[in-house]
Structure formats: structure tokens, C-alpha cells
Amino acid sequence: MFNDFKPVLKILLRFVILYVVMVLAYQFYLNQFKSMGLDPVSEWVADQAAFVQDFFGYQTQIVPGKPEQETDWFYVSGRYVSRMVEGCNAISVMVLFLAFIFAFYQGIKTFVFAGLGFVFLHIINVLRIAGLNILLVEWPQYSKIGHDYLFPAIIYGSVVLLWLIWIKFFALKDPVDESA
């Protein structure tokens, strides 16, 4: 009976190991910037969101918070609308995405799909942050539903969509021989 579940258990074990290793690596990265302000990846994402907002005519300024706050403040069209914290960079969501993709390893196409998926999720996340900031300027009465439900659904929905594409078109096609 154990042999029936062996492939599933291998995938599950691979997922858990990859996820834990990537989470620990990301936490190690974050610890390097503890109490120094927002980490560089989060600042980079905030700058890109500000660029998108500027492109759409929403003049944006990013004001760094105090180092111990580990946050940046978005001022859009001259007023404070939101703040950027580490969790907004979507790296933890991307780690979850990558652990799943590599759990169903399929050779080189795994790396290609993971790389393209990572870039896609980054773009979606930047657009998500810019969209949320624009929503906060234009329709502040929808801030709670936008921040708590709509915009998280966009990033998590994108991950699920990529997972479904990976499983349907790549992982279940032509499996790689793992005995080699």
C-alpha cells in the first residue's frame, strides 16, 4: 500500500523541504536589514509601483520611515495613502509558488517556467500595489475591501493560475525519469 502513495509522498516531501529552505534563506536575507529600514527588494518594488502610478498620472513620492519602522510611505497626488512593508513585496508568495513548481520537477522546463512565473508574479504584484494606491486615492471608501480581499485575490489567484498551467501543460506531460 505504501508504494501506491510513494509518488505523492515524494512530491510532498520535496515541496516541504524546498519551502522550508527558501523561507529560511529569505529570513536570513531579511535579518541582514533588521532595524535598518525597509529591505532593498521591498524598496525596489515600491519604486516600481511609484513609476507605474506616475505613468498613469498619479504623482507619487516615496518617503522612507524611521529605520526601526521598516516601512516606506506612499504620498500620491500630495497626500499620504499607504505604506510599503516587507510583506508587500510578494516574495513569500513567490517562494510558495517556486516550492510547488520544483516539487513537480520536470528538468530544464521547470527552471524556465519558474523564472517566467517569478517575473509574471513580480509584474502582477507591482501593478497590484499601484492599483491599490490608485484605489485609495480615487475611492477611499473601498480601501478595506480592496486591501483585504480584492488585491490579495489578484496575487494569490495569479499563483493558483500558474500552478494550474504548470500541472496541466507541463508536470503531467512526459515525466522526467528520476532513476537516472
PDB file of C-alpha atoms in Angstrom, residues 17-163:
ATOM      1  CA  ILE A  17      11.918  20.731   2.050  1.00  0.00           C
ATOM      2  CA  LEU A  18      12.104  23.333  -0.717  1.00  0.00           C
ATOM      3  CA  TYR A  19       9.631  25.606   1.034  1.00  0.00           C
ATOM      4  CA  VAL A  20      11.435  25.450   4.387  1.00  0.00           C
ATOM      5  CA  VAL A  21      14.860  26.039   2.793  1.00  0.00           C
ATOM      6  CA  MET A  22      13.621  29.030   0.775  1.00  0.00           C
ATOM      7  CA  VAL A  23      11.775  30.533   3.752  1.00  0.00           C
ATOM      8  CA  LEU A  24      14.895  30.204   5.895  1.00  0.00           C
ATOM      9  CA  ALA A  25      17.038  31.757   3.147  1.00  0.00           C
ATOM     10  CA  TYR A  26      14.608  34.660   2.793  1.00  0.00           C
ATOM     11  CA  GLN A  27      14.509  35.156   6.555  1.00  0.00           C
ATOM     12  CA  PHE A  28      18.321  35.200   6.594  1.00  0.00           C
ATOM     13  CA  TYR A  29      18.201  37.909   3.904  1.00  0.00           C
ATOM     14  CA  LEU A  30      15.663  39.954   5.917  1.00  0.00           C
ATOM     15  CA  ASN A  31      17.716  39.644   9.103  1.00  0.00           C
ATOM     16  CA  GLN A  32      20.575  41.446   7.336  1.00  0.00           C
ATOM     17  CA  PHE A  33      18.414  44.592   7.227  1.00  0.00           C
ATOM     18  CA  LYS A  34      16.718  44.363  10.624  1.00  0.00           C
ATOM     19  CA  SER A  35      16.138  47.857  12.076  1.00  0.00           C
ATOM     20  CA  MET A  36      17.891  49.455   9.086  1.00  0.00           C
ATOM     21  CA  GLY A  37      14.679  50.393   7.308  1.00  0.00           C
ATOM     22  CA  LEU A  38      12.876  48.634   4.526  1.00  0.00           C
ATOM     23  CA  ASP A  39      14.870  45.883   2.797  1.00  0.00           C
ATOM     24  CA  PRO A  40      16.253  46.642  -0.713  1.00  0.00           C
ATOM     25  CA  VAL A  41      13.866  44.306  -2.574  1.00  0.00           C
ATOM     26  CA  SER A  42      10.838  45.956  -0.960  1.00  0.00           C
ATOM     27  CA  GLU A  43      12.231  49.412  -1.790  1.00  0.00           C
ATOM     28  CA  TRP A  44      12.781  48.298  -5.385  1.00  0.00           C
ATOM     29  CA  VAL A  45       9.170  47.089  -5.637  1.00  0.00           C
ATOM     30  CA  ALA A  46       7.910  50.362  -4.102  1.00  0.00           C
ATOM     31  CA  ASP A  47       9.934  52.377  -6.638  1.00  0.00           C
ATOM     32  CA  GLN A  48       8.433  50.372  -9.494  1.00  0.00           C
ATOM     33  CA  ALA A  49       4.903  50.851  -8.143  1.00  0.00           C
ATOM     34  CA  ALA A  50       5.586  54.591  -7.891  1.00  0.00           C
ATOM     35  CA  PHE A  51       6.794  54.574 -11.508  1.00  0.00           C
ATOM     36  CA  VAL A  52       3.540  52.905 -12.628  1.00  0.00           C
ATOM     37  CA  GLN A  53       1.472  55.377 -10.622  1.00  0.00           C
ATOM     38  CA  ASP A  54       3.399  58.305 -12.140  1.00  0.00           C
ATOM     39  CA  PHE A  55       2.853  56.806 -15.602  1.00  0.00           C
ATOM     40  CA  PHE A  56      -0.914  56.834 -15.010  1.00  0.00           C
ATOM     41  CA  GLY A  57      -0.832  60.457 -13.842  1.00  0.00           C
ATOM     42  CA  TYR A  58      -0.757  59.897 -10.090  1.00  0.00           C
ATOM     43  CA  GLN A  59       2.269  61.889  -8.958  1.00  0.00           C
ATOM     44  CA  THR A  60       3.936  59.725  -6.320  1.00  0.00           C
ATOM     45  CA  GLN A  61       6.588  60.355  -3.727  1.00  0.00           C
ATOM     46  CA  ILE A  62       8.031  57.655  -1.501  1.00  0.00           C
ATOM     47  CA  VAL A  63       9.113  58.831   1.934  1.00  0.00           C
ATOM     48  CA  PRO A  64      11.253  56.452   3.998  1.00  0.00           C
ATOM     49  CA  GLY A  65      10.066  55.831   7.532  1.00  0.00           C
ATOM     50  CA  LYS A  66      12.344  55.651  10.543  1.00  0.00           C
ATOM     51  CA  PRO A  67      14.741  52.688  10.255  1.00  0.00           C
ATOM     52  CA  GLU A  68      13.115  50.815  13.142  1.00  0.00           C
ATOM     53  CA  GLN A  69       9.711  51.131  11.421  1.00  0.00           C
ATOM     54  CA  GLU A  70      10.928  49.155   8.395  1.00  0.00           C
ATOM     55  CA  THR A  71       8.448  50.905   6.126  1.00  0.00           C
ATOM     56  CA  ASP A  72       8.187  53.487   3.351  1.00  0.00           C
ATOM     57  CA  TRP A  73       5.239  55.840   2.950  1.00  0.00           C
ATOM     58  CA  PHE A  74       3.439  56.433  -0.370  1.00  0.00           C
ATOM     59  CA  TYR A  75       2.308  60.009  -0.948  1.00  0.00           C
ATOM     60  CA  VAL A  76       0.119  60.132  -4.032  1.00  0.00           C
ATOM     61  CA  SER A  77      -1.029  63.432  -5.513  1.00  0.00           C
ATOM     62  CA  GLY A  78       0.378  65.197  -2.449  1.00  0.00           C
ATOM     63  CA  ARG A  79      -1.259  63.140   0.285  1.00  0.00           C
ATOM     64  CA  TYR A  80      -0.404  60.042   2.283  1.00  0.00           C
ATOM     65  CA  VAL A  81      -2.324  56.994   1.070  1.00  0.00           C
ATOM     66  CA  SER A  82      -0.442  53.871   2.139  1.00  0.00           C
ATOM     67  CA  ARG A  83       2.769  52.385   3.344  1.00  0.00           C
ATOM     68  CA  MET A  84       5.082  49.737   1.949  1.00  0.00           C
ATOM     69  CA  VAL A  85       6.223  46.986   4.291  1.00  0.00           C
ATOM     70  CA  GLU A  86       8.253  43.842   3.608  1.00  0.00           C
ATOM     71  CA  GLY A  87       5.155  41.684   3.107  1.00  0.00           C
ATOM     72  CA  CYS A  88       4.066  43.832   0.165  1.00  0.00           C
ATOM     73  CA  ASN A  89       6.958  42.656  -1.994  1.00  0.00           C
ATOM     74  CA  ALA A  90       5.252  39.247  -2.519  1.00  0.00           C
ATOM     75  CA  ILE A  91       8.489  37.306  -2.042  1.00  0.00           C
ATOM     76  CA  SER A  92       6.796  34.939   0.427  1.00  0.00           C
ATOM     77  CA  VAL A  93       4.084  34.267  -2.166  1.00  0.00           C
ATOM     78  CA  MET A  94       6.745  33.657  -4.824  1.00  0.00           C
ATOM     79  CA  VAL A  95       8.548  31.230  -2.505  1.00  0.00           C
ATOM     80  CA  LEU A  96       5.327  29.247  -2.196  1.00  0.00           C
ATOM     81  CA  PHE A  97       4.954  29.302  -5.997  1.00  0.00           C
ATOM     82  CA  LEU A  98       8.529  28.111  -6.562  1.00  0.00           C
ATOM     83  CA  ALA A  99       8.338  25.327  -3.973  1.00  0.00           C
ATOM     84  CA  PHE A 100       5.252  23.939  -5.707  1.00  0.00           C
ATOM     85  CA  ILE A 101       6.754  24.160  -9.202  1.00  0.00           C
ATOM     86  CA  PHE A 102      10.006  22.479  -8.169  1.00  0.00           C
ATOM     87  CA  ALA A 103       8.124  19.809  -6.222  1.00  0.00           C
ATOM     88  CA  PHE A 104       6.884  18.653  -9.640  1.00  0.00           C
ATOM     89  CA  TYR A 105      10.365  18.856 -11.182  1.00  0.00           C
ATOM     90  CA  GLN A 106      10.432  18.311 -14.953  1.00  0.00           C
ATOM     91  CA  GLY A 107      14.003  19.109 -15.968  1.00  0.00           C
ATOM     92  CA  ILE A 108      15.035  22.372 -17.620  1.00  0.00           C
ATOM     93  CA  LYS A 109      11.461  23.393 -18.346  1.00  0.00           C
ATOM     94  CA  THR A 110      10.976  23.658 -14.577  1.00  0.00           C
ATOM     95  CA  PHE A 111      13.611  26.416 -14.412  1.00  0.00           C
ATOM     96  CA  VAL A 112      12.164  28.210 -17.451  1.00  0.00           C
ATOM     97  CA  PHE A 113       8.604  28.106 -16.121  1.00  0.00           C
ATOM     98  CA  ALA A 114       9.732  29.087 -12.614  1.00  0.00           C
ATOM     99  CA  GLY A 115      11.720  32.050 -13.960  1.00  0.00           C
ATOM    100  CA  LEU A 116       8.922  33.271 -16.221  1.00  0.00           C
ATOM    101  CA  GLY A 117       6.374  32.727 -13.453  1.00  0.00           C
ATOM    102  CA  PHE A 118       8.516  34.663 -10.982  1.00  0.00           C
ATOM    103  CA  VAL A 119       8.745  37.614 -13.404  1.00  0.00           C
ATOM    104  CA  PHE A 120       4.992  37.424 -14.092  1.00  0.00           C
ATOM    105  CA  LEU A 121       4.193  37.432 -10.366  1.00  0.00           C
ATOM    106  CA  HIS A 122       6.538  40.371  -9.807  1.00  0.00           C
ATOM    107  CA  ILE A 123       4.797  42.399 -12.539  1.00  0.00           C
ATOM    108  CA  ILE A 124       1.361  41.466 -11.173  1.00  0.00           C
ATOM    109  CA  ASN A 125       2.485  42.488  -7.695  1.00  0.00           C
ATOM    110  CA  VAL A 126       3.789  45.894  -8.832  1.00  0.00           C
ATOM    111  CA  LEU A 127       0.509  46.509 -10.672  1.00  0.00           C
ATOM    112  CA  ARG A 128      -1.379  45.316  -7.571  1.00  0.00           C
ATOM    113  CA  ILE A 129       0.379  47.843  -5.321  1.00  0.00           C
ATOM    114  CA  ALA A 130      -0.076  50.669  -7.831  1.00  0.00           C
ATOM    115  CA  GLY A 131      -3.729  49.695  -8.285  1.00  0.00           C
ATOM    116  CA  LEU A 132      -4.326  49.668  -4.558  1.00  0.00           C
ATOM    117  CA  ASN A 133      -2.749  53.107  -4.166  1.00  0.00           C
ATOM    118  CA  ILE A 134      -4.870  54.488  -7.003  1.00  0.00           C
ATOM    119  CA  LEU A 135      -7.968  52.928  -5.429  1.00  0.00           C
ATOM    120  CA  LEU A 136      -7.052  54.609  -2.124  1.00  0.00           C
ATOM    121  CA  VAL A 137      -6.848  57.988  -3.891  1.00  0.00           C
ATOM    122  CA  GLU A 138      -9.949  57.667  -6.073  1.00  0.00           C
ATOM    123  CA  TRP A 139     -12.266  55.512  -3.966  1.00  0.00           C
ATOM    124  CA  PRO A 140     -11.056  55.549  -0.344  1.00  0.00           C
ATOM    125  CA  GLN A 141     -14.403  54.138   0.831  1.00  0.00           C
ATOM    126  CA  TYR A 142     -13.339  50.814  -0.738  1.00  0.00           C
ATOM    127  CA  SER A 143      -9.948  50.706   0.991  1.00  0.00           C
ATOM    128  CA  LYS A 144     -10.768  47.793   3.320  1.00  0.00           C
ATOM    129  CA  ILE A 145     -12.292  45.529   0.671  1.00  0.00           C
ATOM    130  CA  GLY A 146      -9.516  46.482  -1.757  1.00  0.00           C
ATOM    131  CA  HIS A 147      -6.648  45.870   0.642  1.00  0.00           C
ATOM    132  CA  ASP A 148      -8.054  42.868   2.484  1.00  0.00           C
ATOM    133  CA  TYR A 149      -9.821  40.967  -0.317  1.00  0.00           C
ATOM    134  CA  LEU A 150      -9.572  42.232  -3.894  1.00  0.00           C
ATOM    135  CA  PHE A 151      -5.848  42.850  -4.214  1.00  0.00           C
ATOM    136  CA  PRO A 152      -4.753  39.739  -2.251  1.00  0.00           C
ATOM    137  CA  ALA A 153      -7.069  37.729  -4.518  1.00  0.00           C
ATOM    138  CA  ILE A 154      -5.176  39.109  -7.515  1.00  0.00           C
ATOM    139  CA  ILE A 155      -1.755  37.899  -6.346  1.00  0.00           C
ATOM    140  CA  TYR A 156      -2.938  34.578  -4.909  1.00  0.00           C
ATOM    141  CA  GLY A 157      -5.198  33.985  -7.894  1.00  0.00           C
ATOM    142  CA  SER A 158      -2.209  34.533 -10.184  1.00  0.00           C
ATOM    143  CA  VAL A 159      -0.227  31.914  -8.253  1.00  0.00           C
ATOM    144  CA  VAL A 160      -3.055  29.385  -8.493  1.00  0.00           C
ATOM    145  CA  LEU A 161      -3.433  30.095 -12.216  1.00  0.00           C
ATOM    146  CA  LEU A 162       0.285  29.457 -12.770  1.00  0.00           C
ATOM    147  CA  TRP A 163       0.108  26.263 -10.703  1.00  0.00           C
TER     148      TRP A 163
END
